[in-house]
Amino acid sequence: MPDPPPCLDGVVVLTDPMTQAHDPGAEIWVGVATPAVEVPARVAAIRSALAGRGADLLPGDGLDDAVLAAVHTPELLAFLRAAAGRWAAGEYRRLVGQDRVVPYVFPTPAFLGDLPARVPVATHALTGVFCYDTMTLIGPGTWQAARAAADLAQTAVRYALDGRVAYALCRPPGHHATPGGYGGSCYLNNAAVAAQGFRAAGVGRVAVIDIDAHHGNGTQAVFYHRSDVWFGSVHVDPGAGWFPHFMGFADETGAADGRGWTRNIPLAPGAGDQAFVDGVGALAERAASVGVEALVVSLGVDAEGGDPESPLEVTPDGFAAAGTVLAELAGSGLPTVLVQEGGYRLDTLGALVARVLGPFASRR
Ligand code: SP5
Ligand code: ZN
Protein backbone atom coordinates (compact mmCIF):
# COMPACT_ATOMS: atom_id res chain seq x y z
CA MET A 1 0.00 0.00 0.00
CA PRO A 2 1.52 3.38 -0.95
CA ASP A 3 1.54 6.06 1.73
CA PRO A 4 -1.26 8.62 1.57
CA PRO A 5 -0.22 11.81 -0.23
CA PRO A 6 1.37 14.27 2.17
CA CYS A 7 -0.55 17.35 3.24
CA LEU A 8 1.25 20.57 2.30
CA ASP A 9 -0.69 23.07 4.43
CA GLY A 10 1.17 26.34 4.80
CA VAL A 11 3.84 25.66 2.17
CA VAL A 12 4.23 28.33 -0.51
CA VAL A 13 4.85 26.87 -3.99
CA LEU A 14 6.18 29.38 -6.51
CA THR A 15 5.59 28.54 -10.19
CA ASP A 16 5.72 30.28 -13.55
CA PRO A 17 4.53 28.86 -16.91
CA MET A 18 7.54 30.58 -18.50
CA THR A 19 9.79 27.90 -16.95
CA GLN A 20 8.41 25.55 -19.61
CA ALA A 21 9.59 27.80 -22.46
CA HIS A 22 13.03 26.17 -22.34
CA ASP A 23 13.13 23.09 -24.55
CA PRO A 24 16.67 21.76 -25.05
CA GLY A 25 15.36 19.05 -27.38
CA ALA A 26 18.44 16.86 -27.06
CA GLU A 27 21.55 16.22 -25.01
CA ILE A 28 24.70 15.43 -26.90
CA TRP A 29 26.57 12.78 -24.94
CA VAL A 30 29.73 11.05 -26.22
CA GLY A 31 28.99 12.59 -29.58
CA VAL A 32 25.46 11.26 -29.92
CA ALA A 33 22.28 13.33 -29.69
CA THR A 34 19.83 11.62 -27.34
CA PRO A 35 16.40 12.92 -26.30
CA ALA A 36 16.68 15.47 -23.49
CA VAL A 37 15.65 14.26 -20.02
CA GLU A 38 15.39 17.77 -18.57
CA VAL A 39 12.05 18.43 -20.31
CA PRO A 40 9.26 21.02 -19.90
CA ALA A 41 6.82 18.29 -18.76
CA ARG A 42 8.79 18.08 -15.48
CA VAL A 43 7.10 21.30 -14.37
CA ALA A 44 3.57 19.99 -14.96
CA ALA A 45 4.44 16.69 -13.26
CA ILE A 46 5.60 18.44 -10.10
CA ARG A 47 2.88 21.06 -10.15
CA SER A 48 0.08 18.54 -10.42
CA ALA A 49 1.54 16.47 -7.58
CA LEU A 50 1.64 19.53 -5.28
CA ALA A 51 -1.69 21.12 -6.23
CA GLY A 52 -4.73 20.35 -4.13
CA ARG A 53 -2.82 19.42 -1.00
CA GLY A 54 -3.11 22.69 0.87
CA ALA A 55 -0.07 24.48 -0.55
CA ASP A 56 -0.49 28.03 -1.86
CA LEU A 57 0.53 28.17 -5.54
CA LEU A 58 1.83 31.64 -6.29
CA PRO A 59 3.77 33.47 -9.05
CA GLY A 60 7.18 35.15 -8.91
CA ASP A 61 7.27 38.86 -8.21
CA GLY A 62 10.32 40.06 -10.13
CA LEU A 63 14.03 39.32 -10.24
CA ASP A 64 16.49 41.80 -8.75
CA ASP A 65 19.28 42.06 -11.32
CA ALA A 66 21.75 43.12 -8.63
CA VAL A 67 21.35 39.74 -6.94
CA LEU A 68 21.81 37.92 -10.25
CA ALA A 69 24.90 40.04 -10.95
CA ALA A 70 26.36 39.07 -7.57
CA VAL A 71 26.17 35.39 -8.57
CA HIS A 72 27.17 35.44 -12.26
CA THR A 73 29.68 37.36 -14.38
CA PRO A 74 28.44 40.03 -16.77
CA GLU A 75 30.04 38.06 -19.62
CA LEU A 76 27.99 34.92 -18.90
CA LEU A 77 24.77 36.89 -18.50
CA ALA A 78 25.35 38.76 -21.77
CA PHE A 79 26.14 35.51 -23.59
CA LEU A 80 23.06 33.68 -22.31
CA ARG A 81 20.80 36.62 -23.12
CA ALA A 82 21.99 36.84 -26.73
CA ALA A 83 22.93 33.22 -27.52
CA ALA A 84 19.72 31.97 -29.16
CA GLY A 85 19.50 35.03 -31.42
CA ARG A 86 23.17 34.83 -32.40
CA TRP A 87 22.80 31.15 -33.24
CA ALA A 88 19.74 31.75 -35.40
CA ALA A 89 21.59 34.53 -37.24
CA GLY A 90 24.54 32.17 -37.77
CA GLU A 91 22.43 29.95 -40.02
CA TYR A 92 23.51 26.73 -38.32
CA ARG A 93 20.08 25.31 -38.97
CA ARG A 94 20.43 25.84 -42.70
CA LEU A 95 24.05 24.68 -42.74
CA VAL A 96 23.83 21.49 -40.67
CA GLY A 97 20.29 21.27 -39.31
CA GLN A 98 21.27 22.32 -35.76
CA ASP A 99 18.77 24.81 -34.30
CA ARG A 100 20.11 24.76 -30.72
CA VAL A 101 23.23 26.47 -29.36
CA VAL A 102 25.91 23.81 -28.80
CA PRO A 103 29.69 24.16 -28.38
CA TYR A 104 32.34 22.26 -30.30
CA VAL A 105 35.69 23.60 -29.06
CA PHE A 106 36.74 24.51 -25.49
CA PRO A 107 39.52 26.88 -24.37
CA THR A 108 40.98 24.49 -21.78
CA PRO A 109 44.51 24.95 -20.36
CA ALA A 110 45.68 22.05 -22.55
CA PHE A 111 44.57 24.00 -25.63
CA LEU A 112 45.67 27.51 -24.65
CA GLY A 113 48.99 26.83 -22.92
CA ASP A 114 49.99 30.18 -21.50
CA LEU A 115 48.34 32.22 -24.22
CA PRO A 116 45.35 34.36 -23.25
CA ALA A 117 41.83 33.17 -24.03
CA ARG A 118 40.75 35.57 -26.77
CA VAL A 119 37.12 36.26 -27.51
CA PRO A 120 36.34 34.30 -30.70
CA VAL A 121 34.08 35.88 -33.30
CA ALA A 122 32.32 32.65 -34.35
CA THR A 123 29.27 31.91 -32.19
CA HIS A 124 30.00 28.18 -32.28
CA ALA A 125 33.47 28.89 -30.83
CA LEU A 126 32.33 31.50 -28.30
CA THR A 127 29.86 28.99 -26.88
CA GLY A 128 32.77 26.85 -25.59
CA VAL A 129 34.02 29.78 -23.50
CA PHE A 130 30.86 29.56 -21.37
CA CYS A 131 29.43 26.05 -21.84
CA TYR A 132 31.59 23.35 -20.30
CA ASP A 133 29.83 20.28 -21.71
CA THR A 134 27.91 19.20 -24.82
CA MET A 135 24.71 18.25 -22.96
CA THR A 136 23.32 21.69 -22.20
CA LEU A 137 21.69 23.15 -25.30
CA ILE A 138 20.14 26.59 -25.65
CA GLY A 139 16.98 27.29 -27.63
CA PRO A 140 14.70 30.29 -28.19
CA GLY A 141 13.03 30.15 -24.73
CA THR A 142 16.03 29.20 -22.62
CA TRP A 143 16.98 32.67 -21.37
CA GLN A 144 13.38 33.56 -20.49
CA ALA A 145 12.87 30.28 -18.64
CA ALA A 146 16.17 30.53 -16.75
CA ARG A 147 15.32 34.08 -15.66
CA ALA A 148 11.83 33.03 -14.61
CA ALA A 149 13.35 30.23 -12.50
CA ALA A 150 15.80 32.61 -10.83
CA ASP A 151 12.90 34.98 -10.15
CA LEU A 152 11.01 32.17 -8.39
CA ALA A 153 14.07 31.40 -6.23
CA GLN A 154 14.41 35.02 -5.24
CA THR A 155 10.69 35.44 -4.63
CA ALA A 156 10.83 32.38 -2.34
CA VAL A 157 13.29 34.29 -0.16
CA ARG A 158 10.76 37.06 0.38
CA TYR A 159 8.14 34.55 1.57
CA ALA A 160 10.67 32.77 3.78
CA LEU A 161 11.59 36.04 5.48
CA ASP A 162 7.85 36.49 6.05
CA GLY A 163 7.80 33.24 8.03
CA ARG A 164 6.56 30.88 5.30
CA VAL A 165 8.35 27.78 4.03
CA ALA A 166 8.74 28.45 0.31
CA TYR A 167 9.44 25.99 -2.51
CA ALA A 168 10.49 27.37 -5.90
CA LEU A 169 9.52 25.11 -8.82
CA CYS A 170 12.60 26.13 -10.78
CA ARG A 171 13.27 24.90 -14.29
CA PRO A 172 15.80 24.75 -15.81
CA PRO A 173 17.69 23.62 -12.71
CA GLY A 174 20.67 25.65 -11.52
CA HIS A 175 23.21 24.00 -9.24
CA HIS A 176 25.75 23.17 -11.98
CA ALA A 177 25.91 26.79 -13.22
CA THR A 178 29.13 28.47 -12.05
CA PRO A 179 29.85 32.21 -11.79
CA GLY A 180 31.06 32.30 -15.39
CA GLY A 181 29.82 29.08 -16.97
CA TYR A 182 26.89 26.80 -17.66
CA GLY A 183 26.46 23.04 -18.05
CA GLY A 184 24.79 19.99 -16.54
CA SER A 185 21.38 21.19 -17.81
CA CYS A 186 21.82 24.40 -15.77
CA TYR A 187 22.15 28.02 -16.93
CA LEU A 188 21.51 30.36 -13.96
CA ASN A 189 22.16 29.15 -10.41
CA ASN A 190 18.78 29.42 -8.68
CA ALA A 191 19.99 28.17 -5.28
CA ALA A 192 22.87 30.66 -5.30
CA VAL A 193 20.40 33.41 -6.22
CA ALA A 194 18.31 32.43 -3.19
CA ALA A 195 21.33 32.41 -0.87
CA GLN A 196 22.53 35.73 -2.26
CA GLY A 197 18.96 37.04 -1.95
CA PHE A 198 19.01 36.24 1.77
CA ARG A 199 22.36 38.03 2.10
CA ALA A 200 21.04 41.07 0.20
CA ALA A 201 18.08 41.17 2.61
CA GLY A 202 20.48 41.43 5.54
CA VAL A 203 20.75 37.80 6.67
CA GLY A 204 24.26 37.27 8.03
CA ARG A 205 24.94 33.57 7.46
CA VAL A 206 23.21 31.24 5.03
CA ALA A 207 23.50 27.47 4.52
CA VAL A 208 22.89 25.74 1.20
CA ILE A 209 22.26 22.01 1.53
CA ASP A 210 22.25 20.19 -1.81
CA ILE A 211 20.57 16.77 -1.92
CA ASP A 212 20.47 16.38 -5.72
CA ALA A 213 22.16 13.13 -6.83
CA HIS A 214 24.93 15.14 -8.50
CA HIS A 215 27.44 17.42 -6.82
CA GLY A 216 26.37 21.08 -6.88
CA ASN A 217 29.63 22.25 -8.42
CA GLY A 218 28.20 25.57 -9.53
CA THR A 219 26.89 26.55 -6.11
CA GLN A 220 30.15 25.39 -4.53
CA ALA A 221 32.10 27.58 -6.97
CA VAL A 222 29.99 30.66 -6.24
CA PHE A 223 30.67 30.50 -2.50
CA TYR A 224 33.98 28.58 -2.29
CA HIS A 225 36.01 31.56 -1.05
CA ARG A 226 33.32 33.05 1.17
CA SER A 227 32.47 32.62 4.83
CA ASP A 228 28.95 34.06 4.66
CA VAL A 229 27.38 31.13 2.81
CA TRP A 230 28.12 27.58 3.96
CA PHE A 231 27.70 24.91 1.25
CA GLY A 232 27.15 21.19 1.81
CA SER A 233 26.31 18.51 -0.75
CA VAL A 234 25.53 14.79 -0.65
CA HIS A 235 25.86 13.13 -4.06
CA VAL A 236 27.12 10.16 -6.05
CA ASP A 237 30.91 9.94 -5.84
CA PRO A 238 32.51 11.73 -8.81
CA GLY A 239 35.56 9.56 -8.12
CA ALA A 240 33.46 6.54 -9.09
CA GLY A 241 32.96 8.00 -12.57
CA TRP A 242 29.92 10.23 -12.24
CA PHE A 243 29.09 13.78 -13.37
CA PRO A 244 30.51 16.37 -12.69
CA HIS A 245 33.63 14.15 -12.58
CA PHE A 246 36.10 16.90 -11.64
CA MET A 247 34.66 18.17 -8.36
CA GLY A 248 32.56 17.10 -5.40
CA PHE A 249 35.36 15.23 -3.60
CA ALA A 250 35.49 15.14 0.20
CA ASP A 251 38.77 17.07 0.34
CA GLU A 252 37.17 20.19 -1.20
CA THR A 253 36.44 22.18 1.94
CA GLY A 254 36.66 25.81 0.83
CA ALA A 255 39.54 28.23 0.31
CA ALA A 256 40.76 31.63 1.58
CA ASP A 257 38.03 33.17 3.78
CA GLY A 258 35.84 30.18 2.91
CA ARG A 259 38.12 27.54 4.42
CA GLY A 260 35.93 25.03 6.23
CA TRP A 261 32.74 26.45 4.64
CA THR A 262 32.27 23.71 2.06
CA ARG A 263 31.46 20.10 2.88
CA ASN A 264 31.09 17.26 0.38
CA ILE A 265 29.74 13.81 1.17
CA PRO A 266 30.24 11.51 -1.83
CA LEU A 267 28.22 8.28 -1.84
CA ALA A 268 29.12 5.03 -3.56
CA PRO A 269 26.99 4.08 -6.57
CA GLY A 270 24.16 1.90 -5.29
CA ALA A 271 23.95 3.68 -1.93
CA GLY A 272 20.42 3.77 -0.52
CA ASP A 273 18.32 5.39 2.19
CA GLN A 274 20.63 4.92 5.14
CA ALA A 275 23.74 6.46 3.55
CA PHE A 276 21.68 9.24 1.96
CA VAL A 277 19.72 10.22 5.07
CA ASP A 278 22.87 9.95 7.24
CA GLY A 279 24.60 12.25 4.76
CA VAL A 280 21.79 14.80 4.88
CA GLY A 281 21.88 14.52 8.69
CA ALA A 282 25.63 15.20 8.81
CA LEU A 283 25.17 18.27 6.61
CA ALA A 284 22.28 19.54 8.75
CA GLU A 285 24.31 19.09 11.92
CA ARG A 286 27.25 21.03 10.50
CA ALA A 287 25.00 23.79 9.15
CA ALA A 288 23.46 24.20 12.61
CA SER A 289 26.91 24.31 14.22
CA VAL A 290 28.09 27.21 12.06
CA GLY A 291 25.13 29.26 13.28
CA VAL A 292 23.24 29.82 10.05
CA GLU A 293 20.34 32.25 9.99
CA ALA A 294 18.67 31.00 6.79
CA LEU A 295 18.54 27.77 4.82
CA VAL A 296 18.42 27.02 1.11
CA VAL A 297 17.84 23.42 0.01
CA SER A 298 18.84 22.36 -3.49
CA LEU A 299 16.08 19.81 -3.88
CA GLY A 300 16.87 17.28 -6.58
CA VAL A 301 15.15 13.91 -6.43
CA ASP A 302 17.33 12.12 -8.99
CA ALA A 303 18.90 9.98 -6.24
CA GLU A 304 15.73 7.86 -6.45
CA GLY A 305 16.36 4.25 -7.44
CA GLY A 306 14.63 4.36 -10.81
CA ASP A 307 16.01 7.69 -12.00
CA PRO A 308 17.86 7.36 -15.33
CA GLU A 309 20.57 9.88 -14.43
CA SER A 310 22.05 8.47 -11.22
CA PRO A 311 23.00 5.09 -9.72
CA LEU A 312 21.83 5.95 -6.20
CA GLU A 313 18.98 3.84 -4.81
CA VAL A 314 17.04 6.14 -2.49
CA THR A 315 13.35 5.24 -1.93
CA PRO A 316 10.33 7.54 -1.45
CA ASP A 317 10.58 6.86 2.31
CA GLY A 318 14.24 7.92 2.16
CA PHE A 319 13.21 11.26 0.66
CA ALA A 320 10.56 11.70 3.35
CA ALA A 321 13.21 10.99 6.01
CA ALA A 322 15.55 13.52 4.40
CA GLY A 323 12.68 16.02 4.46
CA THR A 324 12.20 15.36 8.18
CA VAL A 325 15.90 15.98 8.89
CA LEU A 326 15.81 19.25 6.95
CA ALA A 327 12.53 20.36 8.53
CA GLU A 328 14.03 19.71 11.99
CA LEU A 329 17.00 21.92 11.08
CA ALA A 330 14.56 24.59 9.90
CA GLY A 331 12.67 24.19 13.19
CA SER A 332 10.05 26.79 13.77
CA GLY A 333 12.01 29.88 12.90
CA LEU A 334 14.85 29.40 10.40
CA PRO A 335 13.85 31.12 7.13
CA THR A 336 13.85 28.28 4.60
CA VAL A 337 13.68 28.09 0.81
CA LEU A 338 13.70 24.89 -1.22
CA VAL A 339 14.70 25.11 -4.88
CA GLN A 340 13.98 22.42 -7.47
CA GLU A 341 17.04 20.85 -9.12
CA GLY A 342 17.09 17.45 -10.92
CA GLY A 343 14.79 14.42 -11.01
CA TYR A 344 13.91 12.90 -14.35
CA ARG A 345 11.30 10.17 -13.91
CA LEU A 346 8.09 11.90 -14.88
CA ASP A 347 5.94 9.22 -13.25
CA THR A 348 7.44 9.61 -9.74
CA LEU A 349 9.02 13.08 -9.77
CA GLY A 350 6.12 15.02 -8.29
CA ALA A 351 5.39 12.52 -5.54
CA LEU A 352 9.04 12.50 -4.48
CA VAL A 353 9.10 16.29 -4.21
CA ALA A 354 5.90 16.12 -2.14
CA ARG A 355 7.51 13.58 0.19
CA VAL A 356 10.41 15.98 0.92
CA LEU A 357 8.08 18.94 1.41
CA GLY A 358 5.59 17.05 3.59
CA PRO A 359 7.56 17.43 6.85
CA PHE A 360 7.66 21.22 6.31
CA ALA A 361 3.86 21.53 6.26
CA SER A 362 2.21 23.69 8.93
CA ARG A 363 5.28 23.98 11.10
CA ARG A 364 4.67 27.64 11.77
C1 SP5 B 1 20.52 19.20 -12.49
C2 SP5 B 1 21.01 17.85 -12.82
O1 SP5 B 1 20.56 16.86 -12.22
N1 SP5 B 1 21.89 17.74 -13.79
C3 SP5 B 1 22.35 16.46 -14.13
C4 SP5 B 1 23.40 16.55 -15.14
C5 SP5 B 1 24.08 15.24 -15.27
N2 SP5 B 1 23.97 14.74 -16.56
C6 SP5 B 1 24.90 13.68 -16.76
C7 SP5 B 1 24.59 13.02 -18.03
C8 SP5 B 1 25.39 11.79 -18.23
C9 SP5 B 1 24.94 11.05 -19.44
N3 SP5 B 1 23.52 10.82 -19.44
C10 SP5 B 1 23.18 9.89 -20.47
C11 SP5 B 1 21.72 9.95 -20.75
C12 SP5 B 1 21.48 10.11 -22.19
N4 SP5 B 1 20.28 10.88 -22.44
ZN1 ZN C 1 21.21 15.86 -10.59
Coordinates of C-alpha atoms in Angstrom, one line a residue, residues 50-354:
L50 CA 1.6 19.5 -5.3
A51 CA -1.7 21.1 -6.2
G52 CA -4.7 20.4 -4.1
R53 CA -2.8 19.4 -1.0
G54 CA -3.1 22.7 0.9
A55 CA -0.1 24.5 -0.5
D56 CA -0.5 28.0 -1.9
L57 CA 0.5 28.2 -5.5
L58 CA 1.8 31.6 -6.3
P59 CA 3.8 33.5 -9.0
G60 CA 7.2 35.1 -8.9
D61 CA 7.3 38.9 -8.2
G62 CA 10.3 40.1 -10.1
L63 CA 14.0 39.3 -10.2
D64 CA 16.5 41.8 -8.8
D65 CA 19.3 42.1 -11.3
A66 CA 21.8 43.1 -8.6
V67 CA 21.3 39.7 -6.9
L68 CA 21.8 37.9 -10.2
A69 CA 24.9 40.0 -10.9
A70 CA 26.4 39.1 -7.6
V71 CA 26.2 35.4 -8.6
H72 CA 27.2 35.4 -12.3
T73 CA 29.7 37.4 -14.4
P74 CA 28.4 40.0 -16.8
E75 CA 30.0 38.1 -19.6
L76 CA 28.0 34.9 -18.9
L77 CA 24.8 36.9 -18.5
A78 CA 25.4 38.8 -21.8
F79 CA 26.1 35.5 -23.6
L80 CA 23.1 33.7 -22.3
R81 CA 20.8 36.6 -23.1
A82 CA 22.0 36.8 -26.7
A83 CA 22.9 33.2 -27.5
A84 CA 19.7 32.0 -29.2
G85 CA 19.5 35.0 -31.4
R86 CA 23.2 34.8 -32.4
W87 CA 22.8 31.2 -33.2
A88 CA 19.7 31.8 -35.4
A89 CA 21.6 34.5 -37.2
G90 CA 24.5 32.2 -37.8
E91 CA 22.4 30.0 -40.0
Y92 CA 23.5 26.7 -38.3
R93 CA 20.1 25.3 -39.0
R94 CA 20.4 25.8 -42.7
L95 CA 24.1 24.7 -42.7
V96 CA 23.8 21.5 -40.7
G97 CA 20.3 21.3 -39.3
Q98 CA 21.3 22.3 -35.8
D99 CA 18.8 24.8 -34.3
R100 CA 20.1 24.8 -30.7
V101 CA 23.2 26.5 -29.4
V102 CA 25.9 23.8 -28.8
P103 CA 29.7 24.2 -28.4
Y104 CA 32.3 22.3 -30.3
V105 CA 35.7 23.6 -29.1
F106 CA 36.7 24.5 -25.5
P107 CA 39.5 26.9 -24.4
T108 CA 41.0 24.5 -21.8
P109 CA 44.5 25.0 -20.4
A110 CA 45.7 22.0 -22.6
F111 CA 44.6 24.0 -25.6
L112 CA 45.7 27.5 -24.6
G113 CA 49.0 26.8 -22.9
D114 CA 50.0 30.2 -21.5
L115 CA 48.3 32.2 -24.2
P116 CA 45.4 34.4 -23.3
A117 CA 41.8 33.2 -24.0
R118 CA 40.7 35.6 -26.8
V119 CA 37.1 36.3 -27.5
P120 CA 36.3 34.3 -30.7
V121 CA 34.1 35.9 -33.3
A122 CA 32.3 32.7 -34.4
T123 CA 29.3 31.9 -32.2
H124 CA 30.0 28.2 -32.3
A125 CA 33.5 28.9 -30.8
L126 CA 32.3 31.5 -28.3
T127 CA 29.9 29.0 -26.9
G128 CA 32.8 26.9 -25.6
V129 CA 34.0 29.8 -23.5
F130 CA 30.9 29.6 -21.4
C131 CA 29.4 26.1 -21.8
Y132 CA 31.6 23.4 -20.3
D133 CA 29.8 20.3 -21.7
T134 CA 27.9 19.2 -24.8
M135 CA 24.7 18.3 -23.0
T136 CA 23.3 21.7 -22.2
L137 CA 21.7 23.2 -25.3
I138 CA 20.1 26.6 -25.6
G139 CA 17.0 27.3 -27.6
P140 CA 14.7 30.3 -28.2
G141 CA 13.0 30.1 -24.7
T142 CA 16.0 29.2 -22.6
W143 CA 17.0 32.7 -21.4
Q144 CA 13.4 33.6 -20.5
A145 CA 12.9 30.3 -18.6
A146 CA 16.2 30.5 -16.8
R147 CA 15.3 34.1 -15.7
A148 CA 11.8 33.0 -14.6
A149 CA 13.3 30.2 -12.5
A150 CA 15.8 32.6 -10.8
D151 CA 12.9 35.0 -10.1
L152 CA 11.0 32.2 -8.4
A153 CA 14.1 31.4 -6.2
Q154 CA 14.4 35.0 -5.2
T155 CA 10.7 35.4 -4.6
A156 CA 10.8 32.4 -2.3
V157 CA 13.3 34.3 -0.2
R158 CA 10.8 37.1 0.4
Y159 CA 8.1 34.6 1.6
A160 CA 10.7 32.8 3.8
L161 CA 11.6 36.0 5.5
D162 CA 7.9 36.5 6.0
G163 CA 7.8 33.2 8.0
R164 CA 6.6 30.9 5.3
V165 CA 8.4 27.8 4.0
A166 CA 8.7 28.4 0.3
Y167 CA 9.4 26.0 -2.5
A168 CA 10.5 27.4 -5.9
L169 CA 9.5 25.1 -8.8
C170 CA 12.6 26.1 -10.8
R171 CA 13.3 24.9 -14.3
P172 CA 15.8 24.7 -15.8
P173 CA 17.7 23.6 -12.7
G174 CA 20.7 25.7 -11.5
H175 CA 23.2 24.0 -9.2
H176 CA 25.8 23.2 -12.0
A177 CA 25.9 26.8 -13.2
T178 CA 29.1 28.5 -12.0
P179 CA 29.8 32.2 -11.8
G180 CA 31.1 32.3 -15.4
G181 CA 29.8 29.1 -17.0
Y182 CA 26.9 26.8 -17.7
G183 CA 26.5 23.0 -18.0
G184 CA 24.8 20.0 -16.5
S185 CA 21.4 21.2 -17.8
C186 CA 21.8 24.4 -15.8
Y187 CA 22.2 28.0 -16.9
L188 CA 21.5 30.4 -14.0
N189 CA 22.2 29.1 -10.4
N190 CA 18.8 29.4 -8.7
A191 CA 20.0 28.2 -5.3
A192 CA 22.9 30.7 -5.3
V193 CA 20.4 33.4 -6.2
A194 CA 18.3 32.4 -3.2
A195 CA 21.3 32.4 -0.9
Q196 CA 22.5 35.7 -2.3
G197 CA 19.0 37.0 -1.9
F198 CA 19.0 36.2 1.8
R199 CA 22.4 38.0 2.1
A200 CA 21.0 41.1 0.2
A201 CA 18.1 41.2 2.6
G202 CA 20.5 41.4 5.5
V203 CA 20.7 37.8 6.7
G204 CA 24.3 37.3 8.0
R205 CA 24.9 33.6 7.5
V206 CA 23.2 31.2 5.0
A207 CA 23.5 27.5 4.5
V208 CA 22.9 25.7 1.2
I209 CA 22.3 22.0 1.5
D210 CA 22.2 20.2 -1.8
I211 CA 20.6 16.8 -1.9
D212 CA 20.5 16.4 -5.7
A213 CA 22.2 13.1 -6.8
H214 CA 24.9 15.1 -8.5
H215 CA 27.4 17.4 -6.8
G216 CA 26.4 21.1 -6.9
N217 CA 29.6 22.2 -8.4
G218 CA 28.2 25.6 -9.5
T219 CA 26.9 26.5 -6.1
Q220 CA 30.1 25.4 -4.5
A221 CA 32.1 27.6 -7.0
V222 CA 30.0 30.7 -6.2
F223 CA 30.7 30.5 -2.5
Y224 CA 34.0 28.6 -2.3
H225 CA 36.0 31.6 -1.1
R226 CA 33.3 33.0 1.2
S227 CA 32.5 32.6 4.8
D228 CA 28.9 34.1 4.7
V229 CA 27.4 31.1 2.8
W230 CA 28.1 27.6 4.0
F231 CA 27.7 24.9 1.3
G232 CA 27.1 21.2 1.8
S233 CA 26.3 18.5 -0.7
V234 CA 25.5 14.8 -0.7
H235 CA 25.9 13.1 -4.1
V236 CA 27.1 10.2 -6.0
D237 CA 30.9 9.9 -5.8
P238 CA 32.5 11.7 -8.8
G239 CA 35.6 9.6 -8.1
A240 CA 33.5 6.5 -9.1
G241 CA 33.0 8.0 -12.6
W242 CA 29.9 10.2 -12.2
F243 CA 29.1 13.8 -13.4
P244 CA 30.5 16.4 -12.7
H245 CA 33.6 14.2 -12.6
F246 CA 36.1 16.9 -11.6
M247 CA 34.7 18.2 -8.4
G248 CA 32.6 17.1 -5.4
F249 CA 35.4 15.2 -3.6
A250 CA 35.5 15.1 0.2
D251 CA 38.8 17.1 0.3
E252 CA 37.2 20.2 -1.2
T253 CA 36.4 22.2 1.9
G254 CA 36.7 25.8 0.8
A255 CA 39.5 28.2 0.3
A256 CA 40.8 31.6 1.6
D257 CA 38.0 33.2 3.8
G258 CA 35.8 30.2 2.9
R259 CA 38.1 27.5 4.4
G260 CA 35.9 25.0 6.2
W261 CA 32.7 26.5 4.6
T262 CA 32.3 23.7 2.1
R263 CA 31.5 20.1 2.9
N264 CA 31.1 17.3 0.4
I265 CA 29.7 13.8 1.2
P266 CA 30.2 11.5 -1.8
L267 CA 28.2 8.3 -1.8
A268 CA 29.1 5.0 -3.6
P269 CA 27.0 4.1 -6.6
G270 CA 24.2 1.9 -5.3
A271 CA 24.0 3.7 -1.9
G272 CA 20.4 3.8 -0.5
D273 CA 18.3 5.4 2.2
Q274 CA 20.6 4.9 5.1
A275 CA 23.7 6.5 3.6
F276 CA 21.7 9.2 2.0
V277 CA 19.7 10.2 5.1
D278 CA 22.9 9.9 7.2
G279 CA 24.6 12.3 4.8
V280 CA 21.8 14.8 4.9
G281 CA 21.9 14.5 8.7
A282 CA 25.6 15.2 8.8
L283 CA 25.2 18.3 6.6
A284 CA 22.3 19.5 8.7
E285 CA 24.3 19.1 11.9
R286 CA 27.2 21.0 10.5
A287 CA 25.0 23.8 9.1
A288 CA 23.5 24.2 12.6
S289 CA 26.9 24.3 14.2
V290 CA 28.1 27.2 12.1
G291 CA 25.1 29.3 13.3
V292 CA 23.2 29.8 10.1
E293 CA 20.3 32.3 10.0
A294 CA 18.7 31.0 6.8
L295 CA 18.5 27.8 4.8
V296 CA 18.4 27.0 1.1
V297 CA 17.8 23.4 0.0
S298 CA 18.8 22.4 -3.5
L299 CA 16.1 19.8 -3.9
G300 CA 16.9 17.3 -6.6
V301 CA 15.1 13.9 -6.4
D302 CA 17.3 12.1 -9.0
A303 CA 18.9 10.0 -6.2
E304 CA 15.7 7.9 -6.4
G305 CA 16.4 4.3 -7.4
G306 CA 14.6 4.4 -10.8
D307 CA 16.0 7.7 -12.0
P308 CA 17.9 7.4 -15.3
E309 CA 20.6 9.9 -14.4
S310 CA 22.1 8.5 -11.2
P311 CA 23.0 5.1 -9.7
L312 CA 21.8 6.0 -6.2
E313 CA 19.0 3.8 -4.8
V314 CA 17.0 6.1 -2.5
T315 CA 13.4 5.2 -1.9
P316 CA 10.3 7.5 -1.4
D317 CA 10.6 6.9 2.3
G318 CA 14.2 7.9 2.2
F319 CA 13.2 11.3 0.7
A320 CA 10.6 11.7 3.4
A321 CA 13.2 11.0 6.0
A322 CA 15.5 13.5 4.4
G323 CA 12.7 16.0 4.5
T324 CA 12.2 15.4 8.2
V325 CA 15.9 16.0 8.9
L326 CA 15.8 19.2 6.9
A327 CA 12.5 20.4 8.5
E328 CA 14.0 19.7 12.0
L329 CA 17.0 21.9 11.1
A330 CA 14.6 24.6 9.9
G331 CA 12.7 24.2 13.2
S332 CA 10.1 26.8 13.8
G333 CA 12.0 29.9 12.9
L334 CA 14.9 29.4 10.4
P335 CA 13.8 31.1 7.1
T336 CA 13.8 28.3 4.6
V337 CA 13.7 28.1 0.8
L338 CA 13.7 24.9 -1.2
V339 CA 14.7 25.1 -4.9
Q340 CA 14.0 22.4 -7.5
E341 CA 17.0 20.9 -9.1
G342 CA 17.1 17.5 -10.9
G343 CA 14.8 14.4 -11.0
Y344 CA 13.9 12.9 -14.4
R345 CA 11.3 10.2 -13.9
L346 CA 8.1 11.9 -14.9
D347 CA 5.9 9.2 -13.2
T348 CA 7.4 9.6 -9.7
L349 CA 9.0 13.1 -9.8
G350 CA 6.1 15.0 -8.3
A351 CA 5.4 12.5 -5.5
L352 CA 9.0 12.5 -4.5
V353 CA 9.1 16.3 -4.2
A354 CA 5.9 16.1 -2.1

